[in-house]
Amino acid sequence: MHVTPLCACRLIAALCVAAGATSALGESPSADSLPSWQDTATKQSIVDFVGRVTTAESPDFVPEAERIATFDNDGTLWSEQPLYFQLLFAIDRVKELASAHPEWKQQEPFASLLKGDLKSALAGGEQAAAEIVIATHAGTTTDEFAALVTDWFATATHPTTGRRYTEMVFQPMLELLDYLRANGFKTYVVSGGGIDFMRPWMAAVYGIPPEQVIGSRGKTVFEVRDGVPVLVRQPKLEFIDDKAGKPIAIHQHIGRRPIAAFGNSDGDLQMLQWATTGPSPGFAAYVHHTDGEREWAYDRDSSIGRLDQGLDEAAAHGWTVVDMARDWKVIYPTVDQ
Amino acid sequence: MHVTPLCACRLIAALCVAAGATSALGESPSADSLPSWQDTATKQSIVDFVGRVTTAESPDFVPEAERIATFDNDGTLWSEQPLYFQLLFAIDRVKELASAHPEWKQQEPFASLLKGDLKSALAGGEQAAAEIVIATHAGTTTDEFAALVTDWFATATHPTTGRRYTEMVFQPMLELLDYLRANGFKTYVVSGGGIDFMRPWMAAVYGIPPEQVIGSRGKTVFEVRDGVPVLVRQPKLEFIDDKAGKPIAIHQHIGRRPIAAFGNSDGDLQMLQWATTGPSPGFAAYVHHTDGEREWAYDRDSSIGRLDQGLDEAAAHGWTVVDMARDWKVIYPTVDQ
């Protein structure tokens, strides 16, 4: 896999910051850090905001330590269709674990899954999906689970694109993450996805280390096995990092309010509200999936990543709405075949 | 308040690291970064460990991103006698809130507290203390609570030393925090204390930003009041960051295993076990309160900061035990009167 070489870009941007060369409003050198973004008002709104909060003479200047940016993951940093990728991982786990669970042959949603009937298996909606995730994510130690996740990402491919899942991240958003970090922002993922499903790969793919990944989580217990302490994953969901849970988790993990937040669904609404109503200037943006040709197109009526109230709120508050079809030159990173 | 000037020290140490001048085993330049430590085996054990994990040619070398160090707070970074300082804060809050709670005059432990009878108020042990903390820490927004904490630290003084509470931090541990950071460690607090009680002042006092402070926490809920989102503190304890809770919280917040952990009580035992049994070399140290003259002396029989099983485990595993009376030249920072 070949992604646009970000390291050199990051270094140069950091040198620019060090040399005080950033952040004139408008055509700053940093704007070149977003080459996959069309030159539209969307890109300009991002560059303008970064200019305002990083220019020492600006009334909106924000000290570097306070420059927190939070990103939803599913649908914001990578795709989420036709099913959340974590659910696809869980379904693969059901097949692997089936021989140890003979009872699943008679028990929904597992019975349908094992027959290959995905539609019936998921007829139970979120409840069925939660059952599949909980059953397949428990019973291991945290270290064992991280290894399972790493193995899956190394081999599994997406059902329609044939890409590895880590190749279905959005190239413009990778550039945005780097651009913000080059301007002194600390970037966090704040996702409804499982925290232990995200951490093993996000440092390499997004440049976001484990301690800056926040997500939903199952209960774990501490045990000493043959003198060796382990954390064992339990079949119990402890926290759902969605909707009002996002500001709560942000406060819990970061203890600072973000000044920029990026999402794509109504589940991100409270995070965007939280980021834009603090004492510092705040920026909020929705990624709107408008590109049925290159990715997917969905919003108000979708069961995955529904964006309904959020679109209205964005219009009411003047938040940025990224129109994928219009604003992005490319969707995914270039991949060496 | 005048604390030993750490900024210059931090800068010089960082330059040393940049110049590759650190970490010969034994008498490294970095050892000078611990001037308040006596030249004993205790100090040497710390310097040796840092040398081993930061020397590129060492078989025990640990990459910088993996150099996580976790510190308990009460009794490890500052004093905790005659009562945990957060409990003293809560008791002051009871007095302030009393007029709004006429029922407290007939209700223990508040009735005794308001009569100035601390001994009777706390006769109920941990349960009474928890009731006082819960009753006084709820009902505000998180922003309001942070302001209350900041105000208290600006004015309150310790009942026996007369110092401000932030002047009862341990000078040798401040130096240790800086020394570890200068050697590429990321330093975290992992305390049984309340996370929102610690965050407002730890960046200034310890150099540890809010996102690296982990603690016990009450439940919060997200509300929109007159169009403004707030997080409101509830009278319900949600997580106790003590004993087995410490490795669980470390996994939850950091997602990496520490390679160095510092505590002072049996409540830190699981954290020390967790730090010393990972794939990387691990270092564990207990601060042993042996100095009844300059601070306090207590261990196996104390109700606060009991260190009993921990002392046995430290001996069994060869962990470092800091003998305050023997190993520390000074206890607290120099304060301008």
CSV table of C-alpha atoms in Angstrom, one decimal, chain A:
chain,number,residue,atom,x,y,z
A,1,MET,CA,0.0,0.0,0.0
A,2,HIS,CA,1.3,3.4,-0.9
A,3,VAL,CA,-0.1,6.4,0.7
A,4,THR,CA,0.9,10.0,-0.3
A,5,PRO,CA,4.2,10.4,1.6
A,6,LEU,CA,3.1,12.3,4.7
A,7,CYS,CA,6.2,12.3,6.7
A,8,ALA,CA,8.1,14.8,4.6
A,9,CYS,CA,5.0,16.9,4.4
A,10,ARG,CA,4.6,16.9,8.1
A,11,LEU,CA,8.3,17.8,8.6
A,12,ILE,CA,8.1,20.7,6.2
A,13,ALA,CA,4.9,22.0,7.7
A,14,ALA,CA,6.4,21.7,11.2
A,15,LEU,CA,9.4,23.7,10.0
A,16,CYS,CA,7.1,26.3,8.5
A,17,VAL,CA,5.4,26.6,11.9
A,18,ALA,CA,8.7,26.9,13.6
A,19,ALA,CA,9.8,29.6,11.2
A,20,GLY,CA,6.5,31.5,11.9
A,21,ALA,CA,5.6,31.1,8.2
A,22,THR,CA,2.0,29.9,8.8
A,23,SER,CA,-1.4,31.2,8.9
A,24,ALA,CA,-1.9,34.3,6.9
A,25,LEU,CA,-5.6,34.2,6.2
A,26,GLY,CA,-6.4,33.0,2.7
A,27,GLU,CA,-3.5,31.6,0.6
A,28,SER,CA,-1.2,30.4,3.3
A,29,PRO,CA,1.6,27.9,2.6
A,30,SER,CA,-0.3,25.4,4.8
A,31,ALA,CA,-3.2,25.3,2.3
A,32,ASP,CA,-0.9,23.3,0.1
A,33,SER,CA,-1.1,20.6,2.8
A,34,LEU,CA,-4.6,19.8,1.6
A,35,PRO,CA,-3.9,18.8,-2.1
A,36,SER,CA,-6.8,16.4,-2.3
A,37,TRP,CA,-9.3,19.1,-1.4
A,38,GLN,CA,-10.9,21.1,-4.2
A,39,ASP,CA,-10.4,24.9,-3.9
A,40,THR,CA,-13.9,25.5,-2.6
A,41,ALA,CA,-15.4,27.4,0.3
A,42,THR,CA,-15.2,24.2,2.3
A,43,LYS,CA,-11.4,24.1,2.2
A,44,GLN,CA,-11.3,27.8,2.7
A,45,SER,CA,-13.4,27.6,5.9
A,46,ILE,CA,-10.9,25.1,7.4
A,47,VAL,CA,-7.8,27.2,6.4
A,48,ASP,CA,-9.4,30.4,7.7
A,49,PHE,CA,-10.2,28.8,11.0
A,50,VAL,CA,-6.7,27.4,11.4
A,51,GLY,CA,-5.3,30.8,10.5
A,52,ARG,CA,-7.4,32.6,13.1
A,53,VAL,CA,-6.5,30.3,16.0
A,54,THR,CA,-2.8,30.0,15.2
A,55,THR,CA,-2.0,33.6,14.5
A,56,ALA,CA,-0.5,35.2,17.6
A,57,GLU,CA,-1.9,38.6,16.8
A,58,SER,CA,-5.4,37.3,16.1
A,59,PRO,CA,-8.1,38.0,18.7
A,60,ASP,CA,-9.1,34.3,18.2
A,61,PHE,CA,-5.6,33.0,19.0
A,62,VAL,CA,-5.7,29.7,21.0
A,63,PRO,CA,-2.5,28.5,22.8
A,64,GLU,CA,-1.1,25.2,21.4
A,65,ALA,CA,-2.0,23.1,24.4
A,66,GLU,CA,-5.7,24.0,24.0
A,67,ARG,CA,-5.8,23.1,20.3
A,68,ILE,CA,-7.8,19.8,20.6
A,69,ALA,CA,-9.4,18.4,17.5
A,70,THR,CA,-11.8,15.4,17.7
A,71,PHE,CA,-12.8,13.1,14.8
A,72,ASP,CA,-15.5,10.6,14.6
A,73,ASN,CA,-14.2,7.5,12.7
A,74,ASP,CA,-16.9,5.5,10.9
A,75,GLY,CA,-18.0,7.6,7.9
A,76,THR,CA,-15.7,10.5,8.9
A,77,LEU,CA,-12.2,9.1,8.5
A,78,TRP,CA,-13.1,5.9,6.7
A,79,SER,CA,-16.1,4.3,5.0
A,80,GLU,CA,-18.9,2.6,6.9
A,81,GLN,CA,-20.9,0.8,4.1
A,82,PRO,CA,-22.5,-1.7,3.6
A,83,LEU,CA,-22.0,-2.4,7.3
A,84,TYR,CA,-19.7,-0.9,10.0
A,85,PHE,CA,-16.4,-2.6,9.5
A,86,GLN,CA,-16.3,-3.7,13.1
A,87,LEU,CA,-19.5,-5.7,12.5
A,88,LEU,CA,-17.8,-7.4,9.5
A,89,PHE,CA,-14.9,-8.3,11.8
A,90,ALA,CA,-17.4,-9.7,14.3
A,91,ILE,CA,-19.2,-11.7,11.6
A,92,ASP,CA,-15.8,-13.2,10.6
A,93,ARG,CA,-15.2,-14.0,14.3
A,94,VAL,CA,-18.5,-15.9,14.5
A,95,LYS,CA,-17.4,-18.2,11.8
A,96,GLU,CA,-14.1,-18.8,13.5
A,97,LEU,CA,-15.7,-19.4,16.9
A,98,ALA,CA,-18.6,-21.6,15.6
A,99,SER,CA,-17.0,-24.9,16.4
A,100,ALA,CA,-16.6,-24.0,20.0
A,101,HIS,CA,-20.2,-22.8,20.2
A,102,PRO,CA,-22.4,-25.7,18.9
A,103,GLU,CA,-25.4,-24.0,20.4
A,104,TRP,CA,-25.2,-21.2,17.9
A,105,LYS,CA,-26.6,-23.5,15.2
A,106,GLN,CA,-30.0,-23.1,17.0
A,107,GLN,CA,-29.6,-19.6,18.2
A,108,GLU,CA,-30.3,-16.3,16.4
A,109,PRO,CA,-28.7,-14.2,15.1
A,110,PHE,CA,-25.8,-16.7,14.9
A,111,ALA,CA,-27.8,-19.5,13.2
A,112,SER,CA,-28.6,-17.3,10.2
A,113,LEU,CA,-25.1,-15.9,10.0
A,114,LEU,CA,-23.6,-19.4,9.9
A,115,LYS,CA,-26.0,-20.3,7.0
A,116,GLY,CA,-24.7,-17.2,5.2
A,117,ASP,CA,-28.0,-15.4,5.5
A,118,LEU,CA,-26.8,-12.0,6.6
A,119,LYS,CA,-30.2,-10.3,6.0
A,120,SER,CA,-32.1,-12.6,8.4
A,121,ALA,CA,-29.2,-12.4,10.9
A,122,LEU,CA,-29.4,-8.6,11.0
A,123,ALA,CA,-33.2,-8.4,10.9
A,124,GLY,CA,-33.1,-7.8,14.6
A,125,GLY,CA,-31.4,-4.4,14.0
A,126,GLU,CA,-29.0,-2.9,16.5
A,127,GLN,CA,-29.9,-5.5,19.1
A,128,ALA,CA,-28.8,-8.3,16.8
A,129,ALA,CA,-25.6,-6.4,15.9
A,130,ALA,CA,-24.8,-5.8,19.5
A,131,GLU,CA,-25.3,-9.5,20.3
A,132,ILE,CA,-22.8,-10.4,17.6
A,133,VAL,CA,-20.2,-7.9,18.7
A,134,ILE,CA,-20.5,-8.8,22.4
A,135,ALA,CA,-20.3,-12.5,21.8
A,136,THR,CA,-17.3,-12.3,19.6
A,137,HIS,CA,-15.3,-9.6,21.5
A,138,ALA,CA,-15.3,-11.2,25.0
A,139,GLY,CA,-13.4,-14.0,26.6
A,140,THR,CA,-9.9,-13.0,25.5
A,141,THR,CA,-7.3,-10.9,27.2
A,142,THR,CA,-6.8,-7.4,25.9
A,143,ASP,CA,-3.4,-8.5,24.4
A,144,GLU,CA,-5.0,-11.5,22.7
A,145,PHE,CA,-7.7,-9.3,21.3
A,146,ALA,CA,-5.3,-6.8,19.9
A,147,ALA,CA,-3.5,-9.6,18.1
A,148,LEU,CA,-6.8,-10.9,16.6
A,149,VAL,CA,-7.6,-7.4,15.3
A,150,THR,CA,-4.2,-6.9,13.8
A,151,ASP,CA,-4.4,-10.3,12.1
A,152,TRP,CA,-7.8,-9.5,10.6
A,153,PHE,CA,-6.7,-6.1,9.2
A,154,ALA,CA,-3.7,-7.8,7.6
A,155,THR,CA,-5.8,-10.2,5.6
A,156,ALA,CA,-9.5,-9.2,5.4
A,157,THR,CA,-10.8,-7.3,2.4
A,158,HIS,CA,-13.9,-5.3,1.8
A,159,PRO,CA,-16.8,-7.1,0.1
A,160,THR,CA,-17.4,-4.6,-2.7
A,161,THR,CA,-14.1,-2.7,-3.2
A,162,GLY,CA,-11.7,-5.6,-2.5
A,163,ARG,CA,-9.5,-3.2,-0.7
A,164,ARG,CA,-8.0,-3.8,2.7
A,165,TYR,CA,-10.1,-1.9,5.3
A,166,THR,CA,-7.2,0.4,6.2
A,167,GLU,CA,-7.1,1.4,2.5
A,168,MET,CA,-10.7,2.7,2.8
A,169,VAL,CA,-9.7,5.7,4.8
A,170,PHE,CA,-10.3,9.1,3.2
A,171,GLN,CA,-7.2,10.6,1.7
A,172,PRO,CA,-8.5,14.2,2.2
A,173,MET,CA,-9.0,13.5,5.9
A,174,LEU,CA,-5.5,12.0,6.3
A,175,GLU,CA,-4.2,15.3,4.9
A,176,LEU,CA,-6.5,17.3,7.2
A,177,LEU,CA,-5.2,15.3,10.3
A,178,ASP,CA,-1.6,16.1,9.3
A,179,TYR,CA,-2.4,19.8,8.5
A,180,LEU,CA,-4.0,20.3,11.9
A,181,ARG,CA,-1.0,18.6,13.7
A,182,ALA,CA,1.4,20.7,11.7
A,183,ASN,CA,-0.5,23.7,13.1
A,184,GLY,CA,-0.1,22.5,16.7
A,185,PHE,CA,-3.4,20.6,17.1
A,186,LYS,CA,-3.6,17.4,19.1
A,187,THR,CA,-5.8,15.0,17.1
A,188,TYR,CA,-8.2,12.5,18.7
A,189,VAL,CA,-10.5,9.9,17.5
A,190,VAL,CA,-13.9,9.9,19.3
A,191,SER,CA,-15.9,7.1,17.8
A,192,GLY,CA,-18.8,4.8,18.6
A,193,GLY,CA,-16.5,2.0,17.5
A,194,GLY,CA,-14.8,-0.2,20.0
A,195,ILE,CA,-11.8,1.4,21.5
A,196,ASP,CA,-9.8,-1.8,21.4
A,197,PHE,CA,-10.8,-2.5,17.8
A,198,MET,CA,-9.4,0.9,16.8
A,199,ARG,CA,-6.2,1.3,18.7
A,200,PRO,CA,-4.0,-1.4,17.1
A,201,TRP,CA,-3.9,0.3,13.7
A,202,MET,CA,-4.6,4.0,14.1
A,203,ALA,CA,-1.1,5.1,14.9
A,204,ALA,CA,0.2,3.7,11.6
A,205,VAL,CA,-2.8,4.7,9.5
A,206,TYR,CA,-3.9,8.1,11.0
A,207,GLY,CA,-0.8,9.1,13.0
A,208,ILE,CA,-3.1,8.9,16.1
A,209,PRO,CA,-1.5,7.0,19.0
A,210,PRO,CA,-3.5,4.7,21.3
A,211,GLU,CA,-3.8,7.3,24.1
A,212,GLN,CA,-5.6,9.6,21.7
A,213,VAL,CA,-8.2,7.0,20.6
A,214,ILE,CA,-11.6,7.1,22.5
A,215,GLY,CA,-14.4,4.7,21.8
A,216,SER,CA,-17.1,2.4,23.1
A,217,ARG,CA,-15.8,-0.2,25.5
A,218,GLY,CA,-16.7,-3.5,27.1
A,219,LYS,CA,-16.1,-4.3,30.7
A,220,THR,CA,-12.7,-5.7,31.6
A,221,VAL,CA,-11.5,-7.4,34.8
A,222,PHE,CA,-8.0,-7.7,36.2
A,223,GLU,CA,-6.9,-11.2,37.0
A,224,VAL,CA,-3.6,-12.8,38.0
A,225,ARG,CA,-3.1,-16.1,36.1
A,226,ASP,CA,-0.2,-18.2,37.1
A,227,GLY,CA,1.4,-15.1,38.6
A,228,VAL,CA,0.9,-13.0,35.5
A,229,PRO,CA,-1.6,-10.2,35.5
A,230,VAL,CA,-4.0,-10.0,32.6
A,231,LEU,CA,-7.0,-7.9,31.7
A,232,VAL,CA,-9.9,-10.1,30.5
A,233,ARG,CA,-12.6,-8.9,28.3
A,234,GLN,CA,-16.2,-9.5,29.6
A,235,PRO,CA,-19.4,-10.0,27.6
A,236,LYS,CA,-20.8,-6.7,28.8
A,237,LEU,CA,-20.9,-3.3,27.1
A,238,GLU,CA,-19.8,-0.7,29.6
A,239,PHE,CA,-19.9,2.5,27.7
A,240,ILE,CA,-21.4,3.6,24.3
A,241,ASP,CA,-19.4,6.5,22.9
A,242,ASP,CA,-22.2,8.0,20.8
A,243,LYS,CA,-24.5,11.1,20.9
A,244,ALA,CA,-24.4,12.6,24.4
A,245,GLY,CA,-21.8,10.0,25.3
A,246,LYS,CA,-19.2,11.8,23.1
A,247,PRO,CA,-18.9,15.0,25.1
A,248,ILE,CA,-18.9,12.9,28.3
A,249,ALA,CA,-16.1,10.7,27.0
A,250,ILE,CA,-14.2,13.7,25.8
A,251,HIS,CA,-14.3,15.2,29.2
A,252,GLN,CA,-13.4,11.9,30.8
A,253,HIS,CA,-10.4,11.2,28.6
A,254,ILE,CA,-9.1,14.6,27.6
A,255,GLY,CA,-10.4,17.0,30.3
A,256,ARG,CA,-10.4,19.8,27.8
A,257,ARG,CA,-13.0,21.0,25.3
A,258,PRO,CA,-12.1,20.5,21.6
A,259,ILE,CA,-12.0,23.6,19.5
A,260,ALA,CA,-12.6,21.6,16.3
A,261,ALA,CA,-14.8,18.6,15.8
A,262,PHE,CA,-15.6,16.5,12.7
A,263,GLY,CA,-18.4,14.0,12.2
A,264,ASN,CA,-20.8,12.6,9.7
A,265,SER,CA,-24.0,11.6,11.5
A,266,ASP,CA,-26.5,12.6,14.1
A,267,GLY,CA,-24.5,10.5,16.6
A,268,ASP,CA,-21.8,13.3,16.3
A,269,LEU,CA,-24.2,16.2,16.9
A,270,GLN,CA,-23.5,16.6,20.6
A,271,MET,CA,-19.7,16.5,20.0
A,272,LEU,CA,-20.0,19.3,17.4
A,273,GLN,CA,-22.2,21.3,19.8
A,274,TRP,CA,-19.7,20.9,22.6
A,275,ALA,CA,-16.8,22.0,20.4
A,276,THR,CA,-18.5,25.2,19.2
A,277,THR,CA,-19.9,26.5,22.5
A,278,GLY,CA,-16.8,26.8,24.6
A,279,PRO,CA,-14.9,29.9,25.6
A,280,SER,CA,-12.6,29.6,22.6
A,281,PRO,CA,-13.7,29.9,19.0
A,282,GLY,CA,-14.9,26.5,17.8
A,283,PHE,CA,-15.1,24.8,14.4
A,284,ALA,CA,-17.5,22.1,13.4
A,285,ALA,CA,-17.8,20.1,10.2
A,286,TYR,CA,-19.9,17.3,8.8
A,287,VAL,CA,-18.7,14.9,6.1
A,288,HIS,CA,-21.8,14.5,3.9
A,289,HIS,CA,-21.8,11.3,1.8
A,290,THR,CA,-22.9,12.6,-1.6
A,291,ASP,CA,-20.8,10.5,-3.8
A,292,GLY,CA,-22.6,7.3,-4.9
A,293,GLU,CA,-20.1,6.8,-7.7
A,294,ARG,CA,-16.8,6.9,-5.9
A,295,GLU,CA,-18.1,6.0,-2.4
A,296,TRP,CA,-21.7,5.9,-1.1
A,297,ALA,CA,-24.5,8.5,-1.0
A,298,TYR,CA,-26.8,8.6,2.0
A,299,ASP,CA,-28.0,10.9,4.7
A,300,ARG,CA,-31.5,11.5,6.3
A,301,ASP,CA,-33.0,8.0,5.7
A,302,SER,CA,-30.0,5.8,6.2
A,303,SER,CA,-29.9,3.2,9.0
A,304,ILE,CA,-26.1,3.5,9.0
A,305,GLY,CA,-24.7,7.0,9.7
A,306,ARG,CA,-28.0,8.8,9.5
A,307,LEU,CA,-27.5,12.5,9.0
A,308,ASP,CA,-30.8,14.3,9.5
A,309,GLN,CA,-31.0,16.6,12.5
A,310,GLY,CA,-27.3,17.2,12.0
A,311,LEU,CA,-27.9,18.7,8.5
A,312,ASP,CA,-30.5,21.1,10.0
A,313,GLU,CA,-28.2,22.1,12.8
A,314,ALA,CA,-25.3,22.6,10.5
A,315,ALA,CA,-27.4,25.0,8.4
A,316,ALA,CA,-28.7,26.8,11.4
A,317,HIS,CA,-25.2,27.4,12.9
A,318,GLY,CA,-23.2,27.9,9.8
A,319,TRP,CA,-21.1,24.7,10.3
A,320,THR,CA,-19.1,23.5,7.4
A,321,VAL,CA,-20.6,20.6,5.4
A,322,VAL,CA,-18.1,18.7,3.3
A,323,ASP,CA,-19.8,17.6,0.1
A,324,MET,CA,-17.7,14.6,-0.9
A,325,ALA,CA,-18.6,14.7,-4.6
A,326,ARG,CA,-17.8,18.4,-4.9
A,327,ASP,CA,-15.1,19.0,-2.3
A,328,TRP,CA,-12.8,16.0,-2.6
A,329,LYS,CA,-10.5,15.3,-5.7
A,330,VAL,CA,-10.0,11.7,-4.5
A,331,ILE,CA,-11.6,9.6,-1.9
A,332,TYR,CA,-9.1,6.8,-1.0
A,333,PRO,CA,-5.3,6.8,-0.9
A,334,THR,CA,-3.5,5.5,-4.0
A,335,VAL,CA,-2.7,1.8,-3.4
A,336,ASP,CA,0.1,-0.1,-5.1
A,337,GLN,CA,-1.5,-3.2,-6.6
